[in-house]
Amino acid sequence: KLKMAAGMKEAVTVYQSLKKEFYRKNANLNVCAQHLCKLKIALTGLSFLPSTQTTPTLQEFVLARDVLEIGAQMSIMKRDIPAFERYMSQLKCYYLDYTEDVPESAYKQELLGLNLLCLLAQNRVAEFHTELERLSTNDILNNVYIRHPIAIEQYLMEGNYNKLFLAKGNVPAESYNYFIDILLGTIRDEIATCIEKSYPRISYTEARRMLYFESENELDQYSKNRDWELGAGKYFCFNITKQNEETDLVATAELAQQVIKYAKELEMII
């Protein structure tokens, strides 16, 4: 017990340093990462989750949850999705399974909403709905952090891309912009692919409108990355015939492989 008490005191001291650094303006993420690493090691020596053998104190429980929250927020700032998902898998235990006798975190709804948006950004719609089912009806209907990803998913299902791009200027927290940018980038690529396959040429102005670019510099960089060349009269031109021929060749090759596979399986049966 004395050892655990000493470990708790040390963990609280490191946590105070982490909290002070992380929540200040222009926080040094390298320093925060060092503190976070020490805390994760320290927490393994404490009973910070309820179990059949031990019952943690409220202080241990809240400390562990707050440390994991900072880790999740840092992951977004460092653009590290796998790390964010690891922290959220642990945090959901605190948020959804142990809610009695524990004060609710101020960051709970924001992080749960971020988790939903993370799933949408990776097109993991089935998992999105599974996570949504674990939330309360009140949060789904009334909480701004939860309603935002729900609205985004609805826009996606409707194909209402205009509202999706407008949603970037109406996020409930700055951290949401990271996943919104990923989602909008994916949608923009899909629109660009459709343009290449559907139009022999398209005007610069129309391409900018269809791709939802606010400035010409954004379109210039994007078109350069996709190897679009701007021709006379400020038109992007595409060789649709060549693209269709290549698509047909791929489709024919895949069909031939399927037929050969079926023939071999039929021969084995006979």
Coordinates of C-alpha atoms in Angstrom, one line a residue, residues 58-267:
L58 CA -11.7 7.8 -7.3
Q59 CA -8.4 9.7 -7.6
E60 CA -6.7 6.8 -9.5
F61 CA -9.7 6.3 -11.8
V62 CA -10.0 10.0 -12.7
L63 CA -6.2 10.4 -13.1
A64 CA -6.0 7.5 -15.5
R65 CA -8.9 8.7 -17.6
D66 CA -7.5 12.3 -17.8
V67 CA -4.1 11.0 -18.9
L68 CA -5.7 8.9 -21.6
E69 CA -7.7 11.9 -22.8
I70 CA -4.6 14.0 -23.2
G71 CA -3.0 11.1 -25.1
A72 CA -6.0 11.0 -27.5
Q73 CA -5.9 14.8 -28.0
M74 CA -2.2 14.7 -28.6
S75 CA -2.6 11.9 -31.2
I76 CA -4.9 14.2 -33.2
M77 CA -2.5 17.1 -33.0
K78 CA 0.3 14.7 -34.2
R79 CA -1.9 13.3 -37.0
D80 CA -1.5 9.8 -35.6
I81 CA -4.8 7.9 -36.2
P82 CA -3.7 4.5 -34.9
A83 CA -2.6 6.1 -31.6
F84 CA -5.9 7.9 -31.4
E85 CA -7.8 4.7 -31.9
R86 CA -5.7 2.9 -29.2
Y87 CA -6.4 5.7 -26.6
M88 CA -10.2 5.7 -27.5
S89 CA -10.4 1.9 -27.1
Q90 CA -9.3 2.4 -23.5
L91 CA -11.3 5.5 -22.9
K92 CA -14.6 4.0 -23.9
C93 CA -14.3 1.7 -20.9
Y94 CA -14.3 4.8 -18.6
Y95 CA -16.9 6.7 -20.6
L96 CA -19.5 3.9 -21.2
D97 CA -19.0 1.2 -18.7
Y98 CA -18.1 3.0 -15.4
T99 CA -20.4 6.0 -15.2
E100 CA -21.8 5.6 -11.7
D101 CA -20.1 7.4 -8.8
V102 CA -17.6 9.0 -11.2
P103 CA -17.8 12.7 -12.3
E104 CA -18.2 13.0 -16.0
S105 CA -15.2 14.3 -18.0
A106 CA -15.5 17.7 -19.7
Y107 CA -13.9 16.1 -22.8
K108 CA -16.1 12.9 -23.0
Q109 CA -18.6 14.0 -25.7
E110 CA -15.9 15.8 -27.8
L111 CA -13.8 12.7 -27.9
L112 CA -16.7 10.3 -28.5
G113 CA -17.7 12.5 -31.4
L114 CA -14.2 12.6 -32.7
N115 CA -14.2 8.8 -32.6
L116 CA -17.3 8.7 -34.8
L117 CA -15.8 11.1 -37.3
C118 CA -12.6 9.1 -37.4
L119 CA -14.7 6.0 -38.5
L120 CA -16.5 8.0 -41.1
A121 CA -13.2 9.4 -42.5
Q122 CA -12.0 5.8 -43.0
N123 CA -15.4 4.7 -44.5
R124 CA -16.0 2.3 -41.6
V125 CA -19.8 3.0 -41.7
A126 CA -20.8 -0.3 -40.0
E127 CA -18.5 0.4 -37.0
F128 CA -19.8 4.0 -36.9
H129 CA -23.4 2.7 -36.4
T130 CA -22.2 0.2 -33.8
E131 CA -20.6 2.9 -31.8
L132 CA -23.6 5.1 -32.2
E133 CA -25.8 2.4 -30.6
R134 CA -23.7 2.6 -27.5
L135 CA -24.6 6.2 -26.9
S136 CA -27.6 7.6 -25.0
T137 CA -30.6 8.9 -26.9
N138 CA -30.1 12.3 -25.2
D139 CA -26.6 12.6 -26.5
I140 CA -27.6 11.6 -30.1
L141 CA -30.4 14.1 -30.2
N142 CA -29.0 17.0 -28.2
N143 CA -25.2 16.9 -27.9
V144 CA -23.5 19.1 -30.5
Y145 CA -20.3 17.0 -30.5
I146 CA -22.3 13.8 -31.4
R147 CA -24.9 15.5 -33.7
H148 CA -22.1 16.8 -36.0
P149 CA -20.7 13.4 -37.2
I150 CA -24.3 12.1 -37.4
A151 CA -25.1 15.0 -39.8
I152 CA -21.9 14.3 -41.7
E153 CA -22.9 10.7 -42.2
Q154 CA -26.4 11.8 -43.4
Y155 CA -24.8 14.2 -46.0
L156 CA -22.7 11.3 -47.2
M157 CA -25.6 8.9 -47.6
E158 CA -27.6 11.6 -49.5
G159 CA -24.6 12.5 -51.6
N160 CA -25.0 16.1 -50.5
Y161 CA -21.4 17.2 -51.0
N162 CA -22.2 20.9 -50.9
K163 CA -23.3 20.6 -47.2
L164 CA -20.3 18.5 -46.5
F165 CA -17.8 21.1 -47.7
L166 CA -19.8 23.8 -45.8
A167 CA -19.5 21.7 -42.6
K168 CA -15.8 22.4 -42.4
G169 CA -16.6 26.0 -41.3
N170 CA -19.1 24.8 -38.7
V171 CA -17.2 22.2 -36.5
P172 CA -17.9 22.0 -32.8
A173 CA -14.2 21.8 -32.0
E174 CA -10.9 22.6 -33.8
S175 CA -9.8 19.0 -33.5
Y176 CA -12.7 17.9 -35.8
N177 CA -11.1 19.7 -38.8
Y178 CA -8.4 16.9 -39.1
F179 CA -10.9 14.2 -39.9
I180 CA -13.1 16.6 -41.9
D181 CA -10.1 17.3 -44.1
I182 CA -9.5 13.6 -44.7
L183 CA -13.1 13.1 -45.6
L184 CA -13.3 16.0 -47.9
G185 CA -10.1 15.0 -49.6
T186 CA -11.5 11.5 -50.3
I187 CA -14.7 13.0 -51.7
R188 CA -12.8 15.5 -53.8
D189 CA -10.7 12.6 -55.3
E190 CA -13.9 10.7 -56.2
I191 CA -15.4 13.8 -57.9
A192 CA -12.1 14.4 -59.8
T193 CA -12.1 10.8 -61.0
C194 CA -15.7 11.2 -62.3
I195 CA -14.7 14.4 -64.1
E196 CA -11.8 12.6 -65.8
K197 CA -14.1 9.8 -67.0
S198 CA -17.1 11.8 -67.9
Y199 CA -15.9 15.0 -69.6
P200 CA -13.6 15.3 -72.7
R201 CA -12.7 18.7 -71.3
I202 CA -13.8 21.1 -68.5
S203 CA -13.2 24.8 -67.9
Y204 CA -11.0 25.9 -65.2
T205 CA -13.8 27.8 -63.5
E206 CA -16.2 24.8 -63.6
A207 CA -13.5 22.4 -62.3
R208 CA -12.9 24.8 -59.4
R209 CA -16.6 24.9 -58.6
M210 CA -17.2 21.2 -58.8
L211 CA -14.2 20.4 -56.6
Y212 CA -15.2 23.1 -54.1
F213 CA -11.9 24.9 -54.1
E214 CA -12.0 28.4 -52.5
S215 CA -8.9 29.7 -54.3
E216 CA -7.1 29.2 -57.6
N217 CA -3.9 28.2 -55.9
E218 CA -5.6 25.2 -54.3
L219 CA -6.9 24.0 -57.7
D220 CA -3.5 24.7 -59.3
Q221 CA -1.7 22.5 -56.8
Y222 CA -4.4 19.8 -56.9
S223 CA -4.5 19.6 -60.8
K224 CA -0.7 19.4 -60.8
N225 CA -0.8 16.4 -58.4
R226 CA -3.3 14.7 -60.7
D227 CA -1.3 15.5 -63.8
W228 CA -4.0 17.7 -65.3
E229 CA -2.7 20.0 -68.0
L230 CA -4.4 23.3 -68.7
G231 CA -4.9 23.9 -72.4
A232 CA -6.1 26.8 -74.6
G233 CA -9.0 28.8 -73.3
K234 CA -8.2 27.6 -69.7
Y235 CA -9.7 24.2 -70.2
F236 CA -8.5 20.9 -68.7
C237 CA -8.6 18.2 -71.4
F238 CA -8.9 14.4 -70.8
N239 CA -8.4 11.5 -73.1
I240 CA -11.6 9.7 -72.3
T241 CA -11.3 7.1 -75.2
K242 CA -7.9 6.0 -73.9
Q243 CA -9.2 5.8 -70.3
N244 CA -12.2 3.8 -71.3
E245 CA -10.0 1.4 -73.4
E246 CA -7.7 0.8 -70.3
T247 CA -10.8 0.3 -68.1
D248 CA -12.2 -2.3 -70.6
L249 CA -8.9 -4.1 -70.8
V250 CA -8.8 -4.4 -67.0
A251 CA -12.4 -5.6 -66.9
T252 CA -11.8 -8.1 -69.6
A253 CA -8.7 -9.5 -67.9
E254 CA -10.6 -9.8 -64.6
L255 CA -13.5 -11.6 -66.3
A256 CA -11.0 -14.0 -68.0
Q257 CA -9.4 -14.8 -64.7
Q258 CA -12.9 -15.5 -63.2
V259 CA -13.8 -17.9 -66.0
I260 CA -10.5 -19.8 -65.7
K261 CA -11.1 -20.1 -62.0
Y262 CA -14.6 -21.4 -62.4
A263 CA -13.4 -23.9 -65.1
K264 CA -10.7 -25.2 -62.8
E265 CA -13.1 -25.6 -59.9
L266 CA -15.7 -27.4 -62.2
E267 CA -13.0 -29.7 -63.4

